PDB file of C-alpha atoms in Angstrom:
ATOM      1  CA  MET A   1      98.289 111.632 114.402  1.00 52.00           C
ATOM      2  CA  PHE A   2     100.022 109.483 116.940  1.00 54.00           C
ATOM      3  CA  ARG A   3     102.523 110.288 119.722  1.00 57.00           C
ATOM      4  CA  THR A   4     104.920 107.872 121.244  1.00 54.00           C
ATOM      5  CA  ASP A   5     107.339 108.052 124.196  1.00 81.00           C
ATOM      6  CA  GLY A   6     110.829 109.066 123.579  1.00 85.00           C
ATOM      7  CA  LEU A   7     112.580 105.778 122.816  1.00 88.00           C
ATOM      8  CA  LYS A   8     109.946 104.711 120.564  1.00 90.00           C
ATOM      9  CA  LYS A   9     110.158 108.160 118.710  1.00 92.00           C
ATOM     10  CA  LEU A  10     113.991 107.963 118.340  1.00 93.00           C
ATOM     11  CA  ILE A  11     113.624 104.359 116.855  1.00 94.00           C
ATOM     12  CA  PHE A  12     111.010 105.379 114.407  1.00 93.00           C
ATOM     13  CA  LEU A  13     112.912 108.440 113.331  1.00 96.00           C
ATOM     14  CA  SER A  14     116.108 106.438 112.919  1.00 96.00           C
ATOM     15  CA  LEU A  15     114.254 103.780 110.849  1.00 97.00           C
ATOM     16  CA  CYS A  16     112.975 106.662 108.789  1.00 96.00           C
ATOM     17  CA  LEU A  17     116.461 108.136 108.319  1.00 97.00           C
ATOM     18  CA  VAL A  18     117.717 104.695 107.179  1.00 97.00           C
ATOM     19  CA  PHE A  19     114.801 104.272 104.794  1.00 96.00           C
ATOM     20  CA  SER A  20     115.285 107.686 103.373  1.00 96.00           C
ATOM     21  CA  LEU A  21     119.093 106.832 102.763  1.00 95.00           C
ATOM     22  CA  ALA A  22     118.090 103.518 101.105  1.00 95.00           C
ATOM     23  CA  LEU A  23     115.640 105.286  98.815  1.00 94.00           C
ATOM     24  CA  SER A  24     118.204 107.920  97.892  1.00 91.00           C
ATOM     25  CA  PHE A  25     120.674 105.136  96.905  1.00 90.00           C
ATOM     26  CA  LEU A  26     117.890 103.296  95.039  1.00 91.00           C
ATOM     27  CA  GLU A  27     117.027 106.414  93.196  1.00 87.00           C
ATOM     28  CA  GLY A  28     120.552 106.954  92.019  1.00 81.00           C
ATOM     29  CA  LEU A  29     120.147 103.528  90.255  1.00 83.00           C
ATOM     30  CA  ILE A  30     117.164 104.737  88.209  1.00 80.00           C
ATOM     31  CA  PRO A  31     118.245 106.008  84.803  1.00 74.00           C
ATOM     32  CA  LEU A  32     116.395 108.953  83.752  1.00 69.00           C
ATOM     33  CA  SER A  33     117.696 109.342  80.102  1.00 58.00           C
ATOM     34  CA  GLY A  34     116.253 112.067  78.037  1.00 62.00           C
ATOM     35  CA  THR A  35     115.911 114.411  81.175  1.00 66.00           C
ATOM     36  CA  LEU A  36     117.657 117.459  82.189  1.00 67.00           C
ATOM     37  CA  PRO A  37     120.878 117.004  84.239  1.00 69.00           C
ATOM     38  CA  GLY A  38     120.094 116.826  87.887  1.00 66.00           C
ATOM     39  CA  VAL A  39     116.433 115.625  87.522  1.00 74.00           C
ATOM     40  CA  LYS A  40     115.583 113.049  90.144  1.00 79.00           C
ATOM     41  CA  ILE A  41     112.275 111.724  91.311  1.00 83.00           C
ATOM     42  CA  GLY A  42     112.928 112.645  94.980  1.00 88.00           C
ATOM     43  CA  ILE A  43     111.355 109.446  96.461  1.00 92.00           C
ATOM     44  CA  SER A  44     113.481 109.768  99.622  1.00 92.00           C
ATOM     45  CA  ASN A  45     111.511 113.011 100.384  1.00 94.00           C
ATOM     46  CA  ILE A  46     108.334 110.828 100.803  1.00 96.00           C
ATOM     47  CA  VAL A  47     109.811 109.882 104.244  1.00 97.00           C
ATOM     48  CA  ILE A  48     110.715 113.529 105.200  1.00 97.00           C
ATOM     49  CA  LEU A  49     107.272 114.717 104.234  1.00 98.00           C
ATOM     50  CA  ALA A  50     105.576 111.806 106.214  1.00 97.00           C
ATOM     51  CA  VAL A  51     107.756 112.769 109.260  1.00 97.00           C
ATOM     52  CA  ILE A  52     106.637 116.384 109.022  1.00 98.00           C
ATOM     53  CA  TYR A  53     102.987 115.164 109.136  1.00 97.00           C
ATOM     54  CA  ILE A  54     103.492 112.514 111.775  1.00 95.00           C
ATOM     55  CA  TYR A  55     105.635 114.468 114.219  1.00 94.00           C
ATOM     56  CA  SER A  56     106.544 118.135 113.310  1.00 95.00           C
ATOM     57  CA  PRO A  57     108.472 120.343 110.925  1.00 96.00           C
ATOM     58  CA  LYS A  58     111.396 120.181 113.486  1.00 97.00           C
ATOM     59  CA  GLU A  59     111.840 116.529 113.123  1.00 97.00           C
ATOM     60  CA  GLY A  60     111.419 116.736 109.216  1.00 97.00           C
ATOM     61  CA  ILE A  61     114.178 119.388 109.052  1.00 97.00           C
ATOM     62  CA  ALA A  62     116.515 117.364 111.253  1.00 97.00           C
ATOM     63  CA  LEU A  63     115.881 114.294 109.175  1.00 98.00           C
ATOM     64  CA  ALA A  64     116.825 116.239 105.980  1.00 97.00           C
ATOM     65  CA  PHE A  65     119.934 117.623 107.512  1.00 97.00           C
ATOM     66  CA  LEU A  66     120.968 114.083 108.717  1.00 97.00           C
ATOM     67  CA  LYS A  67     120.169 112.497 105.357  1.00 96.00           C
ATOM     68  CA  SER A  68     122.373 115.152 103.563  1.00 95.00           C
ATOM     69  CA  VAL A  69     125.266 114.625 105.872  1.00 95.00           C
ATOM     70  CA  LEU A  70     125.118 110.733 105.945  1.00 95.00           C
ATOM     71  CA  LEU A  71     124.473 110.382 102.191  1.00 92.00           C
ATOM     72  CA  THR A  72     127.594 112.514 101.665  1.00 92.00           C
ATOM     73  CA  LEU A  73     129.732 110.335 103.917  1.00 92.00           C
ATOM     74  CA  LEU A  74     128.414 107.113 102.730  1.00 90.00           C
ATOM     75  CA  SER A  75     128.478 107.951  98.999  1.00 85.00           C
ATOM     76  CA  GLY A  76     131.804 109.581  99.073  1.00 83.00           C
ATOM     77  CA  ASN A  77     130.510 112.363  96.898  1.00 81.00           C
ATOM     78  CA  GLY A  78     131.666 115.413  98.881  1.00 81.00           C
ATOM     79  CA  SER A  79     130.800 118.021  96.013  1.00 81.00           C
ATOM     80  CA  SER A  80     127.223 117.129  96.345  1.00 86.00           C
ATOM     81  CA  PHE A  81     126.912 118.071 100.007  1.00 92.00           C
ATOM     82  CA  PHE A  82     126.116 121.736  99.704  1.00 93.00           C
ATOM     83  CA  TYR A  83     123.463 121.001  96.946  1.00 92.00           C
ATOM     84  CA  SER A  84     121.812 118.351  98.906  1.00 92.00           C
ATOM     85  CA  LEU A  85     121.881 120.437 102.195  1.00 95.00           C
ATOM     86  CA  SER A  86     120.604 123.593 100.664  1.00 96.00           C
ATOM     87  CA  GLY A  87     117.792 121.884  98.576  1.00 95.00           C
ATOM     88  CA  GLY A  88     116.877 119.586 101.507  1.00 96.00           C
ATOM     89  CA  LEU A  89     116.769 122.039 104.321  1.00 97.00           C
ATOM     90  CA  LEU A  90     114.786 124.595 102.248  1.00 98.00           C
ATOM     91  CA  SER A  91     112.377 121.989 100.981  1.00 97.00           C
ATOM     92  CA  ALA A  92     111.822 120.715 104.439  1.00 97.00           C
ATOM     93  CA  ALA A  93     111.362 124.260 105.944  1.00 98.00           C
ATOM     94  CA  VAL A  94     108.811 125.118 103.349  1.00 98.00           C
ATOM     95  CA  MET A  95     106.885 121.869 103.619  1.00 98.00           C
ATOM     96  CA  GLY A  96     106.867 122.414 107.417  1.00 97.00           C
ATOM     97  CA  LEU A  97     105.382 125.806 106.937  1.00 97.00           C
ATOM     98  CA  ALA A  98     102.969 124.674 104.212  1.00 97.00           C
ATOM     99  CA  ARG A  99     101.758 121.769 106.426  1.00 96.00           C
ATOM    100  CA  SER A 100     100.092 124.320 108.732  1.00 93.00           C
ATOM    101  CA  CYS A 101      98.027 125.527 105.838  1.00 92.00           C
ATOM    102  CA  LYS A 102      94.671 123.733 106.304  1.00 89.00           C
ATOM    103  CA  THR A 103      93.736 124.130 102.589  1.00 93.00           C
ATOM    104  CA  LEU A 104      96.739 122.258 101.345  1.00 95.00           C
ATOM    105  CA  SER A 105      96.854 118.503 101.216  1.00 97.00           C
ATOM    106  CA  PRO A 106     100.089 116.482 101.430  1.00 97.00           C
ATOM    107  CA  ILE A 107     100.188 116.594  97.515  1.00 98.00           C
ATOM    108  CA  GLY A 108     100.222 120.535  97.424  1.00 98.00           C
ATOM    109  CA  VAL A 109     102.794 120.542 100.249  1.00 98.00           C
ATOM    110  CA  SER A 110     104.921 118.045  98.499  1.00 98.00           C
ATOM    111  CA  MET A 111     104.854 120.132  95.199  1.00 98.00           C
ATOM    112  CA  LEU A 112     105.857 123.200  97.143  1.00 98.00           C
ATOM    113  CA  GLY A 113     108.644 121.167  98.586  1.00 97.00           C
ATOM    114  CA  GLY A 114     109.815 119.928  95.243  1.00 96.00           C
ATOM    115  CA  VAL A 115     109.947 123.435  93.744  1.00 97.00           C
ATOM    116  CA  SER A 116     111.696 124.877  96.732  1.00 97.00           C
ATOM    117  CA  HIS A 117     114.166 122.059  96.729  1.00 96.00           C
ATOM    118  CA  ILE A 118     115.139 123.130  93.145  1.00 95.00           C
ATOM    119  CA  LEU A 119     115.300 126.625  94.219  1.00 96.00           C
ATOM    120  CA  GLY A 120     117.712 125.888  97.131  1.00 96.00           C
ATOM    121  CA  GLN A 121     120.058 123.905  94.775  1.00 94.00           C
ATOM    122  CA  LEU A 122     120.124 126.433  92.089  1.00 95.00           C
ATOM    123  CA  THR A 123     120.852 129.223  94.764  1.00 96.00           C
ATOM    124  CA  CYS A 124     123.777 126.965  96.086  1.00 95.00           C
ATOM    125  CA  ALA A 125     125.009 126.613  92.369  1.00 93.00           C
ATOM    126  CA  PHE A 126     124.835 130.352  91.914  1.00 96.00           C
ATOM    127  CA  PHE A 127     127.026 130.980  94.950  1.00 95.00           C
ATOM    128  CA  MET A 128     129.444 128.175  93.904  1.00 93.00           C
ATOM    129  CA  LEU A 129     129.611 129.172  90.186  1.00 93.00           C
ATOM    130  CA  GLY A 130     129.006 132.909  90.538  1.00 92.00           C
ATOM    131  CA  SER A 131     126.635 132.933  87.477  1.00 93.00           C
ATOM    132  CA  TYR A 132     122.973 133.817  87.203  1.00 92.00           C
ATOM    133  CA  THR A 133     122.598 131.583  84.279  1.00 94.00           C
ATOM    134  CA  VAL A 134     121.951 128.467  86.551  1.00 91.00           C
ATOM    135  CA  PHE A 135     118.477 130.028  87.057  1.00 94.00           C
ATOM    136  CA  TYR A 136     117.625 129.632  83.473  1.00 92.00           C
ATOM    137  CA  TYR A 137     117.074 125.985  84.445  1.00 90.00           C
ATOM    138  CA  TYR A 138     114.457 126.823  86.997  1.00 92.00           C
ATOM    139  CA  PRO A 139     111.254 126.665  85.033  1.00 93.00           C
ATOM    140  CA  PHE A 140     112.341 123.276  83.465  1.00 90.00           C
ATOM    141  CA  LEU A 141     113.461 121.794  86.752  1.00 92.00           C
ATOM    142  CA  SER A 142     110.465 123.133  88.541  1.00 94.00           C
ATOM    143  CA  ALA A 143     108.113 121.398  85.998  1.00 93.00           C
ATOM    144  CA  ALA A 144     109.802 118.109  86.810  1.00 91.00           C
ATOM    145  CA  ALA A 145     109.687 119.094  90.674  1.00 94.00           C
ATOM    146  CA  ILE A 146     105.955 119.621  90.407  1.00 96.00           C
ATOM    147  CA  ILE A 147     105.314 116.287  88.732  1.00 95.00           C
ATOM    148  CA  SER A 148     107.451 114.337  91.130  1.00 94.00           C
ATOM    149  CA  GLY A 149     106.075 116.467  94.076  1.00 96.00           C
ATOM    150  CA  PHE A 150     102.557 115.565  93.017  1.00 98.00           C
ATOM    151  CA  ILE A 151     103.336 111.704  92.883  1.00 96.00           C
ATOM    152  CA  ASN A 152     105.259 111.934  96.094  1.00 97.00           C
ATOM    153  CA  GLY A 153     102.622 113.780  97.900  1.00 97.00           C
ATOM    154  CA  TYR A 154      99.897 111.466  96.725  1.00 98.00           C
ATOM    155  CA  LEU A 155     101.917 108.584  98.182  1.00 97.00           C
ATOM    156  CA  VAL A 156     102.281 110.277 101.599  1.00 97.00           C
ATOM    157  CA  LYS A 157      98.472 110.973 101.529  1.00 97.00           C
ATOM    158  CA  LEU A 158      97.802 107.224 100.997  1.00 96.00           C
ATOM    159  CA  LEU A 159     100.279 106.421 103.753  1.00 95.00           C
ATOM    160  CA  LEU A 160      98.808 108.796 106.201  1.00 95.00           C
ATOM    161  CA  GLU A 161      95.249 107.670 105.383  1.00 94.00           C
ATOM    162  CA  ARG A 162      96.352 104.141 106.130  1.00 93.00           C
ATOM    163  CA  LEU A 163      98.201 105.001 109.332  1.00 88.00           C
ATOM    164  CA  GLU A 164      95.089 106.754 110.538  1.00 86.00           C
ATOM    165  CA  ARG A 165      92.929 103.696 110.142  1.00 82.00           C
ATOM    166  CA  ARG A 166      95.399 101.646 111.994  1.00 75.00           C
ATOM    167  CA  VAL A 167      95.703 103.947 115.098  1.00 62.00           C
TER     168      VAL A 167
END
């Protein structure tokens, strides 16, 4: 896509982190009544996926890590840290690997990221609660993750197409 020098890259990634945090906070304000507990749209992951495509999986994983840490510190919700971290890092890693598959568009990559995010969080819940029953939620949460992954991936696809036209 496009490469920049070190300072511009640092500024761009810093802005992406701030934007991702802002989207996370905004997402917390969206009421999703009638859904399963824990279902979110995952709009902040749009930024992470875009960074994976614009730069590399390494930057996307770093962004996911920093987002989890800063979100925990800024929200004061320490109990969500391990869930956020496990889901975010697994999702970013899977999206980074899937991005190298030429047959997958950002939509498919995002859908895989959404499903792996759920798997990471449920695995974390399993270790915290010591119960396999948390995995009973996986099919239901995965369905929601596939839908939101499709929407988020489509938005990233549009963003990348627009950026390519400008560069």
